[in-house]
Tab-separated table of C-alpha atoms in Angstrom:
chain	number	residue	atom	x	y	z
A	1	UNK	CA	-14.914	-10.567	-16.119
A	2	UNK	CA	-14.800	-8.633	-12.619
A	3	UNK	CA	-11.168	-6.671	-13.143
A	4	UNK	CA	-11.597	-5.181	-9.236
A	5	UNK	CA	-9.112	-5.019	-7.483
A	6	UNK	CA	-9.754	-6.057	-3.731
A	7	UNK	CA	-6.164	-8.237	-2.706
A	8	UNK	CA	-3.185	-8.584	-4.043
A	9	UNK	CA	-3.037	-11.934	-2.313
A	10	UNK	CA	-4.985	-12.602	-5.754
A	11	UNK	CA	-1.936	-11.664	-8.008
A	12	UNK	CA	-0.152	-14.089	-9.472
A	13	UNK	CA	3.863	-13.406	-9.690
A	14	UNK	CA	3.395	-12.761	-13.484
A	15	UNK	CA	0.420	-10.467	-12.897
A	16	UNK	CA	3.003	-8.452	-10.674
A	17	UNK	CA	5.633	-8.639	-12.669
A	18	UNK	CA	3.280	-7.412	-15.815
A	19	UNK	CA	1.977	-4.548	-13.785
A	20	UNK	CA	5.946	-3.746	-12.750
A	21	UNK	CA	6.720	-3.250	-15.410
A	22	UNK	CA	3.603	-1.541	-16.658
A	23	UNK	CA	4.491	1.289	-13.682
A	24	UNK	CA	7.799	1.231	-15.473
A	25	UNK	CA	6.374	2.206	-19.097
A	26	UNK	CA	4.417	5.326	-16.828
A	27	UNK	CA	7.249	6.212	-14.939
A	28	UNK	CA	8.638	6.638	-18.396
A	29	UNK	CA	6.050	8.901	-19.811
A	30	UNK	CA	3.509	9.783	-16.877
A	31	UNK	CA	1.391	12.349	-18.885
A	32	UNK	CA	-1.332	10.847	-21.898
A	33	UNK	CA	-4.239	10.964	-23.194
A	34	UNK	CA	-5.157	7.415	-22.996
A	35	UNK	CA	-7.871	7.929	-20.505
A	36	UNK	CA	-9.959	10.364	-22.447
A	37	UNK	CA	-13.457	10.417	-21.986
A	38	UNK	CA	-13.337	7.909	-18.942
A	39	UNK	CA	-14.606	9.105	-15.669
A	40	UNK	CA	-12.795	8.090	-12.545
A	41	UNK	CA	-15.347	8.350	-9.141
A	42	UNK	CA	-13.170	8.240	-5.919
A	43	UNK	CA	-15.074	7.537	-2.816
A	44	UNK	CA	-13.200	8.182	0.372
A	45	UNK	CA	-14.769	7.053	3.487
A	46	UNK	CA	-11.674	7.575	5.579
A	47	UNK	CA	-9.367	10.053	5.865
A	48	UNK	CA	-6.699	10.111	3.426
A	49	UNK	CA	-3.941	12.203	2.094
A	50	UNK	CA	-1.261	10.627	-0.141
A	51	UNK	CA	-3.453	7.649	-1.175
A	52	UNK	CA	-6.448	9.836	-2.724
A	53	UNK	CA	-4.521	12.474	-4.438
A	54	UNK	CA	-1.772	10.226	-5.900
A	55	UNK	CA	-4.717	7.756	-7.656
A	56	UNK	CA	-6.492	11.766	-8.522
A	57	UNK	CA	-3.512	12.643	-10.028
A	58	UNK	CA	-2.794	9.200	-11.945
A	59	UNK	CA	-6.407	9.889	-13.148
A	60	UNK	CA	-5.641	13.344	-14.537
A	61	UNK	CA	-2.119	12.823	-15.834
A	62	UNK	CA	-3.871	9.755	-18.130
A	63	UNK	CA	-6.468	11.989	-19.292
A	64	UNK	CA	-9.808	11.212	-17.325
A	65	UNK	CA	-11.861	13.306	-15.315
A	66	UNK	CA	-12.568	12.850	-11.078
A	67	UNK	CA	-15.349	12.846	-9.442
A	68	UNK	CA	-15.917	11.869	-6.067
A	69	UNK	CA	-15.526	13.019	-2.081
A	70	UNK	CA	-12.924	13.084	0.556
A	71	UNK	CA	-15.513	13.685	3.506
A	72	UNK	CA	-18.829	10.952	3.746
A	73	UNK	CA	-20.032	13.586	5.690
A	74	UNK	CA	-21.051	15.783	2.922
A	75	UNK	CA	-22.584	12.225	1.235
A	76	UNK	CA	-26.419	10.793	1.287
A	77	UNK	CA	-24.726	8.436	4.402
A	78	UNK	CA	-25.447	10.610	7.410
A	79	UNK	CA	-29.013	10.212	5.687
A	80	UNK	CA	-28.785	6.320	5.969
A	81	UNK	CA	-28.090	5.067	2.581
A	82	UNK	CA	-26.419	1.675	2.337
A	83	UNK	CA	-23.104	1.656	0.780
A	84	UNK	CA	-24.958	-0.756	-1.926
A	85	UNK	CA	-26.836	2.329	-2.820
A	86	UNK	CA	-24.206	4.984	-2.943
A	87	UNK	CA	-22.004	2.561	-4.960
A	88	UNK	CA	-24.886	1.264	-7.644
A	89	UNK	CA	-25.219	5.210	-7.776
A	90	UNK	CA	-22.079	6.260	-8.404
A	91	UNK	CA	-21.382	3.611	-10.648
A	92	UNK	CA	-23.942	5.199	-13.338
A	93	UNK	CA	-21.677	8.170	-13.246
A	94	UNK	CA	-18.380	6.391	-13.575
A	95	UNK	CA	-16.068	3.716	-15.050
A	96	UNK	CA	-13.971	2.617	-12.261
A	97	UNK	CA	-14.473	3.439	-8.460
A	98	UNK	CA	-11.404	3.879	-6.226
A	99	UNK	CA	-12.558	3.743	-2.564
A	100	UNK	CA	-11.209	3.323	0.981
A	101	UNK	CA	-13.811	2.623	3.521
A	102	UNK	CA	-13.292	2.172	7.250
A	103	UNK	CA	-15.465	-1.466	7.622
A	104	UNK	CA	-12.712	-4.654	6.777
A	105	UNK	CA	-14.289	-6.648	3.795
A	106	UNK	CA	-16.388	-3.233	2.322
A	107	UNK	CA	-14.079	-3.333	-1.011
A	108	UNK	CA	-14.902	-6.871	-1.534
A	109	UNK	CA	-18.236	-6.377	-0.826
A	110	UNK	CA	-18.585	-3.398	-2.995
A	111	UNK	CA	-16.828	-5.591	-5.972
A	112	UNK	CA	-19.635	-8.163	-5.831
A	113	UNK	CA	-22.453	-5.634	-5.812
A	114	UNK	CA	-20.869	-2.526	-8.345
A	115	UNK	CA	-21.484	-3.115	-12.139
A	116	UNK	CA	-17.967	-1.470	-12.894
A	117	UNK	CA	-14.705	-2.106	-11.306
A	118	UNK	CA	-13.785	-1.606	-7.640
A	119	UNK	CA	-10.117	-0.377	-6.566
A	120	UNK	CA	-9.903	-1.265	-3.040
A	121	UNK	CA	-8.061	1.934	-1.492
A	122	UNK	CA	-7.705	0.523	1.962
A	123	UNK	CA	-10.472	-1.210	4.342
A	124	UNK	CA	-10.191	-0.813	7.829
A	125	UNK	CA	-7.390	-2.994	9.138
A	126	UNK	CA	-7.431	-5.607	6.433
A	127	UNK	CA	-5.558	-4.551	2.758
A	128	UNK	CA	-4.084	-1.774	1.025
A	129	UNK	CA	-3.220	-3.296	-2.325
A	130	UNK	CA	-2.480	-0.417	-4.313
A	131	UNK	CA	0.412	0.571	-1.610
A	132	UNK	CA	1.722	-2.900	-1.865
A	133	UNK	CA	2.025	-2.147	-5.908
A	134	UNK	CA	3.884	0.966	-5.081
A	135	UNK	CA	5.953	-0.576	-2.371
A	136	UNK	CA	6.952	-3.497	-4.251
A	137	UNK	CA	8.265	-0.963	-7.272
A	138	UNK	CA	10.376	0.900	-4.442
A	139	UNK	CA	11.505	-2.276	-3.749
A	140	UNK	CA	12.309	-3.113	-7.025
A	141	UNK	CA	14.075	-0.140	-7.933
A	142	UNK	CA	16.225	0.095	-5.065
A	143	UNK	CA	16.996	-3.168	-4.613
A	144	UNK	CA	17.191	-4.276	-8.480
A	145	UNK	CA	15.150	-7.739	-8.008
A	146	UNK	CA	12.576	-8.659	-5.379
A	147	UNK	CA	14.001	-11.980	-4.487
A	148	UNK	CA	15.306	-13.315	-1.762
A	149	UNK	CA	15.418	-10.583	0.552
A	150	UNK	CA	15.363	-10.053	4.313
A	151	UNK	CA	11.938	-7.363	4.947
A	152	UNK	CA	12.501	-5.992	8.463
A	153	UNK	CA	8.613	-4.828	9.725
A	154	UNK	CA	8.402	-2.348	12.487
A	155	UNK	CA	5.960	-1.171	14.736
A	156	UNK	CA	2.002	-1.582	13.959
A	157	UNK	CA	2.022	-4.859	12.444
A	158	UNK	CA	-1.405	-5.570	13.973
A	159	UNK	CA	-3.624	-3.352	12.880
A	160	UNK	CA	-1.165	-2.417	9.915
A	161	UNK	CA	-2.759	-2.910	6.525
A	162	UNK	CA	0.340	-2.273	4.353
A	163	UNK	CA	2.434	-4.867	5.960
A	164	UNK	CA	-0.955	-7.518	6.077
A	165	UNK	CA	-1.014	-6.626	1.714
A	166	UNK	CA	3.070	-6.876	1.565
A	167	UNK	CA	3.576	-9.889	3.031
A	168	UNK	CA	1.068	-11.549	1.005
A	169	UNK	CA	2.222	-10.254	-2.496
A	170	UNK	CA	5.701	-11.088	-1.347
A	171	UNK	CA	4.980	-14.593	-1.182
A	172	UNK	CA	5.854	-15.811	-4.896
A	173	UNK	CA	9.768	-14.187	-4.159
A	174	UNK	CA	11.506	-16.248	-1.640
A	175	UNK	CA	11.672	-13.138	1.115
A	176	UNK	CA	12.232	-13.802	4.650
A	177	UNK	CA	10.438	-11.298	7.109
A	178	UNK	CA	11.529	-9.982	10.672
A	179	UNK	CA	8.424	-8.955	12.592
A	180	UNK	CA	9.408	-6.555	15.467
A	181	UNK	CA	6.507	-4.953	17.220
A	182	UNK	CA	5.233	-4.986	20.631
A	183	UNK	CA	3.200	-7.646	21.797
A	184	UNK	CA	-0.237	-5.308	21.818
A	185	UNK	CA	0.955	-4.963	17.819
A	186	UNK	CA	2.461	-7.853	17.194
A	187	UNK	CA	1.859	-9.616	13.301
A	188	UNK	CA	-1.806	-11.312	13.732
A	189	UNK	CA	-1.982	-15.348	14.356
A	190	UNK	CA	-4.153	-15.045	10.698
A	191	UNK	CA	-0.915	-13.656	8.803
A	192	UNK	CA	1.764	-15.701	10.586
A	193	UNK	CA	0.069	-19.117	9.913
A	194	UNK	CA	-0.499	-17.866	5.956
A	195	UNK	CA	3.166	-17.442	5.979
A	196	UNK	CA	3.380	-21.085	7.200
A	197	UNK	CA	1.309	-22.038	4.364
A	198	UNK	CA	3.394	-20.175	1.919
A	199	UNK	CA	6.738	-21.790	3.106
A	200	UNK	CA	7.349	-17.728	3.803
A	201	UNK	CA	10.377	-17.735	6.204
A	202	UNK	CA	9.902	-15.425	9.211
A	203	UNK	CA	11.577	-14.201	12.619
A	204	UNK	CA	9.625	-12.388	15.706
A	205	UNK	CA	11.848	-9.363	17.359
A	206	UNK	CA	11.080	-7.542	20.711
A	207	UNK	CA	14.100	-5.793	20.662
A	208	UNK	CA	15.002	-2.887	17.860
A	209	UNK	CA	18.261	-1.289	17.740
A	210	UNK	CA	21.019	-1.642	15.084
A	211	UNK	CA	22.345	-5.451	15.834
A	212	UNK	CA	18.885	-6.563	15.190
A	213	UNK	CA	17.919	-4.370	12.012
A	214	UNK	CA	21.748	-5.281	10.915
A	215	UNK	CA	20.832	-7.463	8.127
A	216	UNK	CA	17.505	-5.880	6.536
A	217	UNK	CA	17.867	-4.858	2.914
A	218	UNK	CA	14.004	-3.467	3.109
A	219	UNK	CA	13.343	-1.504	6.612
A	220	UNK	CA	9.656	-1.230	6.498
A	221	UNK	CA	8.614	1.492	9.298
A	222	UNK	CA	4.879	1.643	10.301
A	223	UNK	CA	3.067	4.498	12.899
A	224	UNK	CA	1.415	3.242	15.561
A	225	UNK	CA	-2.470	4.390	14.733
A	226	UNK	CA	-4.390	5.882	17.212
A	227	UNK	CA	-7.641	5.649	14.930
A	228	UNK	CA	-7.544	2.021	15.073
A	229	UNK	CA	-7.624	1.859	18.924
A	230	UNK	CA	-10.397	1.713	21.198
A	231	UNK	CA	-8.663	2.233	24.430
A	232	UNK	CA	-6.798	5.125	24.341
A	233	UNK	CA	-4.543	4.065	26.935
A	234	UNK	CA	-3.398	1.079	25.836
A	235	UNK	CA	-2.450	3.493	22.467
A	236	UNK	CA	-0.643	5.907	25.150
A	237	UNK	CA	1.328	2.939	26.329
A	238	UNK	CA	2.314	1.715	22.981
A	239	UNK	CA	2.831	4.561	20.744
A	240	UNK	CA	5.996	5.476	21.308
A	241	UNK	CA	7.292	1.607	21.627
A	242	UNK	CA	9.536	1.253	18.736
A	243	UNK	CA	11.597	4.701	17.026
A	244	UNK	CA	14.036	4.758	14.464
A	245	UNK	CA	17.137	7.033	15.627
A	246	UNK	CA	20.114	7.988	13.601
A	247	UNK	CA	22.139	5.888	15.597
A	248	UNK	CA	20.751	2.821	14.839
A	249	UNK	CA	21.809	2.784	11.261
A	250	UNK	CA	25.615	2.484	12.365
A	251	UNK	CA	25.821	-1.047	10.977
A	252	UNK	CA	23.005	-1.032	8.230
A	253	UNK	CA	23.992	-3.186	4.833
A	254	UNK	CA	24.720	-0.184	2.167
A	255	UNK	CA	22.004	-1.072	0.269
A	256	UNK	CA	18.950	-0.975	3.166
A	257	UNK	CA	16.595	1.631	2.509
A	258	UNK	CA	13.703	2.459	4.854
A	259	UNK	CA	10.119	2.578	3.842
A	260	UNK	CA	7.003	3.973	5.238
A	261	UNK	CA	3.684	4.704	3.753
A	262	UNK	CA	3.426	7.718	5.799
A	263	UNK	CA	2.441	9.632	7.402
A	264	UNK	CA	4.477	9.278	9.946
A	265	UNK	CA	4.332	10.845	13.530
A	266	UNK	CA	7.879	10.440	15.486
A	267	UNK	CA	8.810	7.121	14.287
A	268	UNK	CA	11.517	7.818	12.336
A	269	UNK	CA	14.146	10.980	13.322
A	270	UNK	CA	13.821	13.436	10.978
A	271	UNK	CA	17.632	13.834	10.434
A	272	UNK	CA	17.191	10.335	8.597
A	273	UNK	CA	15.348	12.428	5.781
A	274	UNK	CA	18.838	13.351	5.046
A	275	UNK	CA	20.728	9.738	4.704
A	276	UNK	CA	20.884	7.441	1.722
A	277	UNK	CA	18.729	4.734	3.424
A	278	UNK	CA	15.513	7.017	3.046
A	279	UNK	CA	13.604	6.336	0.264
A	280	UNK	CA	10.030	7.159	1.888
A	281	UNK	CA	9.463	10.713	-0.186
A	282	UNK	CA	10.658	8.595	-3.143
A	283	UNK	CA	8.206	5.669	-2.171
A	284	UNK	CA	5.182	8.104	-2.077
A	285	UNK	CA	6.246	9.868	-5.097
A	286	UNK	CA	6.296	6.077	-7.092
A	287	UNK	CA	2.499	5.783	-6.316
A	288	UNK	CA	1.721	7.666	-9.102
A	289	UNK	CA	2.911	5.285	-12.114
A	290	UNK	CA	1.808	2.157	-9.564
A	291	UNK	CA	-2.050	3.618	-9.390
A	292	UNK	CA	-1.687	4.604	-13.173
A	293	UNK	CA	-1.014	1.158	-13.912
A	294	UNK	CA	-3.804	-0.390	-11.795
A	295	UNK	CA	-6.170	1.829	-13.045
A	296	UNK	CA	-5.216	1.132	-16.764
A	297	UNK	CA	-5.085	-2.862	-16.049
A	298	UNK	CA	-8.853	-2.155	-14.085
A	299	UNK	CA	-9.875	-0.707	-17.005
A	300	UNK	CA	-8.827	-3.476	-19.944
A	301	UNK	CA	-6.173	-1.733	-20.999
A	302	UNK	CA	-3.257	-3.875	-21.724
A	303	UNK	CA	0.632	-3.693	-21.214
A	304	UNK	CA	1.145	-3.704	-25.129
A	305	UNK	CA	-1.800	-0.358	-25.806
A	306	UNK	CA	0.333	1.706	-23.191
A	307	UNK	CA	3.699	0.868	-25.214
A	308	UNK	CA	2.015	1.660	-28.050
A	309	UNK	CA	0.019	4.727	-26.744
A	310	UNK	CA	0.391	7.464	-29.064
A	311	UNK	CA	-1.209	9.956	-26.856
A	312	UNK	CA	2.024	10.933	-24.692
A	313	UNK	CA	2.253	14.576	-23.997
C-alpha cells in the first residue's frame, strides 16, 4: 500500500476527521519516543521556512532523526541528476521523505517512483496538503466544527497553493467560499468548475473592505508571490491590490479569525497582531501536531498506537 501523501483532495471526510483528531492526541502530548530508530529525509527544493522546520521538529519531538537539505544547490542536481535518482537515493537512507519541489506534479511523480512514502511539502503552484491539515485544525479549534461555514479567500488565489489544497479538503463540510482577488489572481477556471462538481457554494469579490468581509467566520489572507511571476511588472501592478487594515474589521462576526500561512509581506497591518481575530502565529504554531500526525499515519502508525503510546516524555 502507497501511504504518500500527494492531495488531500484524496482524503475522505473520515480520513480527516481521524487525522483531527490524531493532531489532537499530539497537541496533547507533543514529545515521544514513538519514532525511535526511524529516519526522516527532508528534501527541500524551494525555499522554505515554517513548512521545513515545523515537519523537522514534528520529526524530533516523536523521536526520529533528520536528514536532508534546505538548499538543492549544495545537492548532486547542479550536476544533472534526475529527481528519480536523488529520490531512489535518498530513499535507501530513509523511511519517509518530506519534500517541496518547485515543478507542479513532482510529489506525485516522486510517489510513483520512491520505494518509501512521499509527503508532498508543496509543488509549485499546485498543493500544499500538509498546510491544509494544519489549517483545517485552526479551523476546527476556533470555530468548534468545520461545517457550514462562510471561508472568505483573499489575494493570490491563482497561483496560491494553500487555498487550491483548502478548498478541496473542504468539500465533504458544506462551506461556502468568497473568492476576492484581482482578476490577474483570480481562483483558476480548474478550481471553480471542481467546486461546481462538488455542489461547493461560492461567490467572486472585486471589492474588499469591511461590508464585503462582514460575514466570514474564516478570513483566509494570502501574499501576493513574486516568485511565481514571470513579468515583474504585472507583479508590481498587483502586489499591493488587496490589504487588510484595522479598519476593516469594524463589523467582523465575533467569532472571524484571520488566517495566513505566512509569511506575509504588507498584507495584513501589523496592529492586527494585536486583535482577537488573529490566529496566524497560532495557525503556524498548530503545524506541529498536524505534520506529527501525517507523518505517524505515513508511517502505519495508527490512531489507537498513539493513544496507547507509552513513550510520552
Amino acid at each position: 500500500m502507497n501511504r504518500s501523501l500527494v492531495t488531500i483532495a484524496e482524503h475522505s471526510r473520515e480520513k480527516i476527521e481521524y487525522l483531527l483528531e490524531m493532531a489532537t492526541e499530539f497537541e496533547k502530548h507533543p514529545n515521544r519516543r514513538i519514532l525511535e530508530g526511524k529516519v526522516v529525509a527532508t528534501l527541500f527544493f524551494e525555499p522554505s521556512t515554517r513548512t521545513r522546520l515545523s515537519f523537522e521538529t514534528a520529526a524530533n519531538r516523536l523521536g526520529a532523526r533528520v536528514i536532508g537539505f534546505a538548499d538543492p544547490k549544495v545537492t548532486s542536481g547542479t550536476k544533472g541528476e534526475t529527481l528519480k535518482d536523488t529520490i531512489m537515493m535518498v530513499s535507501n537512507y530513509a523511511d519517509i521523505i518530506v519534500m517541496r519541489h518547485y515543478l507542479e506534479g513532482a510529489a506525485r511523480y516522486a510517489s510513483e517512483v520512491a520505494p518509501v512514502p512521499i509527503v508532498n511539502a508543496g509543488d509549485g503552484a499546485n498543493q500544499h496538503p500538509s498546510q491544509t491539515m494544519l489549517d483545517l485544525y485552526s479551523i476546527y479549534k476556533t470555530q468548534g466544527t468545520l461545517e457550514n461555514l462562510n471561508i472568505y479567500m483573499v489575494g493570490d488565489l491563482k497561483y496560491g497553493r494553500t487555498v487550491h489544497s483548502l478548498l478541496m479538503a473542504m468539500r465533504h463540510f458544506n462551506p461556502t467560499f468568497h473568492f476576492i482577488a484581482p482578476d490577474e489572481l483570480a481562483m483558476p477556471e480548474y478550481y471553480k468548475q471542481y467546486c461546481k462538481e462538488h455542489d461547493i457554494r461560492y461567490v467572486e469579490h472585486k471589492d474588499f473592505d469591511a461590508d464585503t468581509i462582514s460575514g466570514a467566520d474564516i478570513l483566509y489572507m494570502t501574499r501576493v508571490q513574486r516568485e511565481r511571476f514571470s513579468d515583474l511588472v504585472e507583479y508590481e501592478r498587483v502586489k499591493d491590490s488587496y490589504l487588510l487594515k484595522l479598519n476593516m474589521l469594524g463589523k467582523a462576526r465575533k467569532n472571524m479569525k484571520i488566517l495566513h500561512p505566512l509569511p506575509r509581506v504588507n498584507e495584513i497591518e501589523y496592529s492586527i497582531d494585536e486583535t482577537p481575530y488573529a490566529y496566524y502565529f497560532q495557525q503556524a504554531g498548530n503545524g506541529l501536531f498536524a505534520r506529527q500526525a501525517l507523518i505517524c499515519d505515513a508511517l502505519g502508525i495508527t490512531l489507537d498506537e498513539v493513544k496507547n503510546d507509552k513513550t510520552i516524555i
